Amino acid sequence: MDAPIGVFDSGLGGLTVLREIEDALPSEDLIYVGDTARVPYGIKSPETVTRYSKEICDFLVQKGVKAIVVACNTSSALALETLRPMYSLPLLGVLEPGAQAAVDATKSQAIGVIGTEGTIKSQGYAHAIRQRLPQAKVVGRACPLFVPLVEEGWARHEVTRQVAEIYLGEWRGNGIDTLILGCTHYPVLRGLIQEVLPGVTLVDSARETAKALQALLAEKGLLGKGEKRGTRRFFTTDAPQKLTELAARFLGHELGPVEMTNLGAD
Ligand code: DGL
């Protein structure tokens, strides 16, 4: 089916998910929305995150998408279950694919999860893991400073290393053999987190979500038939220039033009 796929995030971080979707499904047309006017979602209430997420889904539906990927972990944790029954098209979040990959990877059955305050408080990852592996021991930690450090371009900065040590150091050698990077920005810190937690398998929800999307589209008969590289449209709710500047950090290549939207019918 030749309609585009919608992908949205609270801001720029969801480009890490878009990047994996580009790799897995290069010929699909993609529409990305980054809600840069209202980022961060990670410190907001479930009601607010759900309201914002619904506005973006409505916008994407108006654009004629065939499926929506909720690239934001916080939105996947706090809003997805409420939103899913409201739409007739498939909505895929990042929690279930990430949880499944962690369950597949763990041998010690002790799994760590890091994310925003909202994601960790919701226990969404813990529930998704225990549904698949009831005896799993799941420990979670909110790492709120990682998001601004990544946006600042400090993925390899000494300060970021110290912050990572404070957040994660206590998990070194204590039985956790798998860690879910449960936030859009954390794949950018993968190398550094691996140095703080050597030997721990890092699960990148972004990559797992792209694989799950491919399987979901195939199952529903929605895979695109085109052979050419798909088209891309990028929307932000504030300052398109910021998305252009920071995109390469998340996406690995330059963006095309970025359009501004107030999420109305434009
Ligand atoms: N995109 C958010 C997430 O994956 C991180 C940034 C925010 O707090 O909005 O949870």
CSV table of C-alpha atoms and ligand atoms in Angstrom, one decimal:
chain,number,residue,atom,x,y,z
A,1,MET,CA,0.0,0.0,0.0
A,2,ASP,CA,1.5,3.3,-1.0
A,3,ALA,CA,0.3,5.6,1.7
A,4,PRO,CA,3.1,7.1,4.0
A,5,ILE,CA,3.9,5.9,7.5
A,6,GLY,CA,3.6,8.5,10.3
A,7,VAL,CA,6.3,8.7,13.0
A,8,PHE,CA,6.1,11.2,15.9
A,9,ASP,CA,8.0,12.2,18.9
A,10,SER,CA,8.0,15.0,21.5
A,11,GLY,CA,10.9,16.5,19.6
A,12,LEU,CA,14.0,15.6,17.7
A,13,GLY,CA,15.0,12.3,19.5
A,14,GLY,CA,12.5,10.3,17.5
A,15,LEU,CA,14.8,10.7,14.5
A,16,THR,CA,16.7,7.8,16.0
A,17,VAL,CA,13.6,5.7,15.4
A,18,LEU,CA,13.1,7.2,11.9
A,19,ARG,CA,16.7,6.3,11.1
A,20,GLU,CA,16.1,2.6,11.9
A,21,ILE,CA,12.8,2.7,9.9
A,22,GLU,CA,14.7,4.1,6.9
A,23,ASP,CA,17.2,1.3,7.1
A,24,ALA,CA,14.6,-1.5,7.5
A,25,LEU,CA,12.1,-0.1,5.0
A,26,PRO,CA,13.9,2.2,2.6
A,27,SER,CA,11.2,2.5,0.0
A,28,GLU,CA,8.4,3.6,2.4
A,29,ASP,CA,7.3,7.2,2.4
A,30,LEU,CA,7.7,8.7,5.9
A,31,ILE,CA,6.1,11.7,7.6
A,32,TYR,CA,7.8,12.8,10.8
A,33,VAL,CA,6.3,15.1,13.4
A,34,GLY,CA,8.5,16.5,16.2
A,35,ASP,CA,6.5,18.4,18.8
A,36,THR,CA,9.4,20.8,19.6
A,37,ALA,CA,7.1,23.5,20.9
A,38,ARG,CA,6.0,21.3,23.8
A,39,VAL,CA,9.0,19.1,24.4
A,40,PRO,CA,9.9,17.6,27.0
A,41,TYR,CA,7.0,15.1,27.5
A,42,GLY,CA,9.1,13.1,30.1
A,43,ILE,CA,8.1,15.4,33.0
A,44,LYS,CA,4.5,15.9,32.1
A,45,SER,CA,1.3,14.2,33.4
A,46,PRO,CA,-0.2,11.2,31.5
A,47,GLU,CA,-3.3,13.4,30.7
A,48,THR,CA,-1.2,16.1,29.0
A,49,VAL,CA,1.0,13.6,27.1
A,50,THR,CA,-2.1,11.8,25.9
A,51,ARG,CA,-3.7,15.1,24.7
A,52,TYR,CA,-0.6,16.2,22.9
A,53,SER,CA,-0.2,12.7,21.3
A,54,LYS,CA,-3.8,12.6,20.1
A,55,GLU,CA,-3.4,16.0,18.4
A,56,ILE,CA,-0.4,14.6,16.5
A,57,CYS,CA,-2.2,11.4,15.6
A,58,ASP,CA,-5.1,13.4,14.3
A,59,PHE,CA,-2.8,15.5,12.2
A,60,LEU,CA,-1.1,12.4,10.8
A,61,VAL,CA,-4.4,10.8,10.0
A,62,GLN,CA,-5.4,13.9,8.0
A,63,LYS,CA,-2.1,13.5,6.1
A,64,GLY,CA,-3.4,10.0,5.0
A,65,VAL,CA,-0.9,7.8,6.8
A,66,LYS,CA,-1.4,4.0,6.8
A,67,ALA,CA,0.2,3.4,10.2
A,68,ILE,CA,1.6,5.5,13.1
A,69,VAL,CA,4.8,4.8,15.0
A,70,VAL,CA,4.9,6.4,18.4
A,71,ALA,CA,8.6,6.9,18.6
A,72,CYS,CA,8.5,8.7,21.9
A,73,ASN,CA,9.0,6.3,24.8
A,74,THR,CA,7.1,8.6,27.2
A,75,SER,CA,4.1,8.8,24.9
A,76,SER,CA,4.3,5.0,24.2
A,77,ALA,CA,4.2,4.5,28.0
A,78,LEU,CA,1.6,7.0,29.0
A,79,ALA,CA,-0.7,7.5,26.0
A,80,LEU,CA,-0.7,4.6,23.6
A,81,GLU,CA,-3.2,2.3,25.3
A,82,THR,CA,-5.7,5.2,25.4
A,83,LEU,CA,-5.1,6.2,21.8
A,84,ARG,CA,-5.1,2.8,20.2
A,85,PRO,CA,-8.9,2.2,20.3
A,86,MET,CA,-9.6,5.6,18.9
A,87,TYR,CA,-8.1,4.9,15.5
A,88,SER,CA,-8.8,2.3,12.8
A,89,LEU,CA,-5.1,2.2,11.6
A,90,PRO,CA,-2.3,0.4,13.4
A,91,LEU,CA,-0.4,2.3,16.1
A,92,LEU,CA,2.9,0.9,17.1
A,93,GLY,CA,4.9,2.0,20.2
A,94,VAL,CA,8.4,1.4,21.2
A,95,LEU,CA,7.8,-0.4,24.5
A,96,GLU,CA,6.6,-3.8,23.4
A,97,PRO,CA,9.4,-4.3,20.8
A,98,GLY,CA,12.0,-3.1,23.3
A,99,ALA,CA,10.6,-5.4,26.1
A,100,GLN,CA,10.5,-8.4,23.8
A,101,ALA,CA,14.1,-7.9,22.7
A,102,ALA,CA,15.2,-7.6,26.3
A,103,VAL,CA,13.4,-10.8,27.3
A,104,ASP,CA,15.1,-12.6,24.3
A,105,ALA,CA,18.5,-11.3,25.3
A,106,THR,CA,18.6,-11.8,29.1
A,107,LYS,CA,20.1,-14.9,30.7
A,108,SER,CA,20.1,-13.8,34.3
A,109,GLN,CA,16.5,-12.6,34.0
A,110,ALA,CA,17.5,-9.3,35.6
A,111,ILE,CA,16.8,-6.4,33.3
A,112,GLY,CA,17.5,-2.7,33.8
A,113,VAL,CA,15.4,0.0,32.1
A,114,ILE,CA,16.4,3.7,31.8
A,115,GLY,CA,14.1,6.4,30.5
A,116,THR,CA,12.4,9.7,31.4
A,117,GLU,CA,10.7,10.2,34.7
A,118,GLY,CA,7.3,9.6,33.1
A,119,THR,CA,8.3,6.3,31.4
A,120,ILE,CA,9.9,4.9,34.5
A,121,LYS,CA,7.1,6.0,36.8
A,122,SER,CA,4.5,4.4,34.5
A,123,GLN,CA,6.2,0.9,34.9
A,124,GLY,CA,5.2,0.4,31.3
A,125,TYR,CA,8.4,-1.5,30.4
A,126,ALA,CA,8.3,-3.5,33.6
A,127,HIS,CA,4.7,-4.7,32.8
A,128,ALA,CA,5.6,-5.5,29.2
A,129,ILE,CA,8.6,-7.5,30.4
A,130,ARG,CA,6.7,-9.4,33.1
A,131,GLN,CA,3.9,-10.3,30.7
A,132,ARG,CA,6.5,-12.1,28.7
A,133,LEU,CA,8.8,-13.3,31.6
A,134,PRO,CA,6.8,-13.3,34.9
A,135,GLN,CA,9.8,-14.2,37.0
A,136,ALA,CA,12.0,-11.3,35.6
A,137,LYS,CA,13.6,-8.9,38.0
A,138,VAL,CA,13.2,-5.4,36.5
A,139,VAL,CA,14.9,-2.3,37.9
A,140,GLY,CA,14.3,1.1,36.5
A,141,ARG,CA,16.0,4.5,36.7
A,142,ALA,CA,15.0,7.9,35.3
A,143,CYS,CA,18.0,9.6,33.7
A,144,PRO,CA,16.6,13.1,33.0
A,145,LEU,CA,19.9,14.8,32.4
A,146,PHE,CA,20.8,12.6,29.4
A,147,VAL,CA,18.3,14.4,27.1
A,148,PRO,CA,19.7,17.9,27.4
A,149,LEU,CA,23.3,16.5,27.3
A,150,VAL,CA,22.6,14.8,24.0
A,151,GLU,CA,20.9,17.9,22.6
A,152,GLU,CA,23.9,19.9,23.6
A,153,GLY,CA,26.1,17.5,21.5
A,154,TRP,CA,27.9,16.2,24.6
A,155,ALA,CA,27.5,12.5,23.9
A,156,ARG,CA,31.3,12.0,24.5
A,157,HIS,CA,31.8,14.8,27.0
A,158,GLU,CA,33.5,14.0,30.4
A,159,VAL,CA,30.5,15.5,32.2
A,160,THR,CA,28.2,13.1,30.5
A,161,ARG,CA,30.4,10.2,31.5
A,162,GLN,CA,30.3,11.4,35.1
A,163,VAL,CA,26.5,11.7,34.9
A,164,ALA,CA,26.3,8.2,33.4
A,165,GLU,CA,28.5,6.8,36.2
A,166,ILE,CA,26.2,8.4,38.9
A,167,TYR,CA,23.0,7.1,37.3
A,168,LEU,CA,24.3,3.6,36.3
A,169,GLY,CA,27.5,2.8,38.2
A,170,GLU,CA,25.7,0.9,40.9
A,171,TRP,CA,24.4,-1.6,38.4
A,172,ARG,CA,27.9,-2.6,37.3
A,173,GLY,CA,28.5,-6.2,38.2
A,174,ASN,CA,25.3,-6.6,40.2
A,175,GLY,CA,23.4,-9.2,38.1
A,176,ILE,CA,21.7,-7.0,35.4
A,177,ASP,CA,22.8,-8.5,32.1
A,178,THR,CA,20.5,-6.5,29.9
A,179,LEU,CA,19.6,-2.8,29.8
A,180,ILE,CA,16.8,-1.2,27.8
A,181,LEU,CA,17.7,2.2,26.4
A,182,GLY,CA,14.1,3.4,26.9
A,183,CYS,CA,14.3,6.9,25.6
A,184,THR,CA,14.7,8.3,22.1
A,185,HIS,CA,17.9,10.1,22.9
A,186,TYR,CA,19.8,7.3,24.6
A,187,PRO,CA,21.0,5.4,21.4
A,188,VAL,CA,23.2,8.4,20.8
A,189,LEU,CA,24.9,7.6,24.2
A,190,ARG,CA,25.2,3.9,23.5
A,191,GLY,CA,29.0,3.8,23.4
A,192,LEU,CA,29.4,5.7,26.7
A,193,ILE,CA,26.7,3.6,28.5
A,194,GLN,CA,28.4,0.4,27.3
A,195,GLU,CA,31.7,1.7,28.8
A,196,VAL,CA,30.0,2.3,32.2
A,197,LEU,CA,28.3,-1.1,32.1
A,198,PRO,CA,30.7,-3.5,30.3
A,199,GLY,CA,29.3,-6.9,29.4
A,200,VAL,CA,25.7,-5.7,29.7
A,201,THR,CA,23.6,-6.2,26.5
A,202,LEU,CA,22.1,-2.9,25.5
A,203,VAL,CA,18.7,-3.1,23.9
A,204,ASP,CA,17.9,-0.2,21.5
A,205,SER,CA,14.1,0.2,21.4
A,206,ALA,CA,14.5,2.2,18.2
A,207,ARG,CA,16.0,-0.7,16.2
A,208,GLU,CA,13.5,-3.3,17.6
A,209,THR,CA,10.6,-1.0,16.7
A,210,ALA,CA,11.7,-0.8,13.1
A,211,LYS,CA,11.8,-4.6,12.9
A,212,ALA,CA,8.4,-4.8,14.6
A,213,LEU,CA,7.0,-2.3,12.1
A,214,GLN,CA,8.2,-4.3,9.2
A,215,ALA,CA,6.5,-7.4,10.6
A,216,LEU,CA,3.3,-5.5,11.4
A,217,LEU,CA,3.0,-4.0,7.9
A,218,ALA,CA,3.6,-7.4,6.3
A,219,GLU,CA,1.0,-9.1,8.5
A,220,LYS,CA,-1.6,-6.4,7.6
A,221,GLY,CA,-0.8,-6.4,3.9
A,222,LEU,CA,0.4,-2.7,4.2
A,223,LEU,CA,3.9,-2.9,3.0
A,224,GLY,CA,4.7,-0.5,0.2
A,225,LYS,CA,5.2,-1.9,-3.3
A,226,GLY,CA,7.6,0.8,-4.5
A,227,GLU,CA,11.2,0.1,-5.3
A,228,LYS,CA,12.5,3.7,-5.2
A,229,ARG,CA,13.7,5.4,-2.1
A,230,GLY,CA,10.7,6.7,-0.2
A,231,THR,CA,9.9,10.3,0.2
A,232,ARG,CA,10.3,12.2,3.6
A,233,ARG,CA,8.4,15.0,5.1
A,234,PHE,CA,9.4,16.6,8.4
A,235,PHE,CA,7.1,18.8,10.5
A,236,THR,CA,7.8,20.6,13.8
A,237,THR,CA,5.6,22.7,16.0
A,238,ASP,CA,8.3,25.3,16.6
A,239,ALA,CA,11.5,26.6,15.1
A,240,PRO,CA,12.1,24.3,12.1
A,241,GLN,CA,15.7,25.5,12.0
A,242,LYS,CA,16.6,23.7,15.3
A,243,LEU,CA,15.5,20.4,13.8
A,244,THR,CA,17.6,21.0,10.7
A,245,GLU,CA,20.7,21.9,12.9
A,246,LEU,CA,20.4,18.9,15.2
A,247,ALA,CA,19.1,16.3,12.8
A,248,ALA,CA,22.4,14.9,11.7
A,249,ARG,CA,23.2,13.9,15.4
A,250,PHE,CA,20.1,11.7,15.5
A,251,LEU,CA,19.6,10.7,11.9
A,252,GLY,CA,23.1,10.4,10.6
A,253,HIS,CA,22.5,12.6,7.6
A,254,GLU,CA,21.1,16.0,6.7
A,255,LEU,CA,17.4,16.6,6.6
A,256,GLY,CA,15.5,18.0,3.7
A,257,PRO,CA,13.2,21.0,4.2
A,258,VAL,CA,11.4,21.1,7.6
A,259,GLU,CA,7.8,22.5,7.6
A,260,MET,CA,6.2,24.2,10.6
A,261,THR,CA,2.7,23.2,11.7
A,262,ASN,CA,0.3,24.1,14.5
A,263,LEU,CA,-1.2,20.6,14.1
A,264,GLY,CA,-4.4,22.1,12.6
A,265,ALA,CA,-5.4,21.2,9.1
A,266,ASP,CA,-2.6,22.7,7.1
B,1,DGL,N1,11.1,11.5,23.4
B,1,DGL,C1,11.2,11.4,24.9
B,1,DGL,C2,11.2,9.9,25.2
B,1,DGL,O1,11.6,9.0,24.4
B,1,DGL,C3,12.4,12.1,25.5
B,1,DGL,C4,12.3,13.6,25.5
B,1,DGL,C5,11.1,14.1,26.3
B,1,DGL,O2,11.1,14.1,27.6
B,1,DGL,O3,10.1,14.5,25.7
B,1,DGL,O4,10.7,9.5,26.3
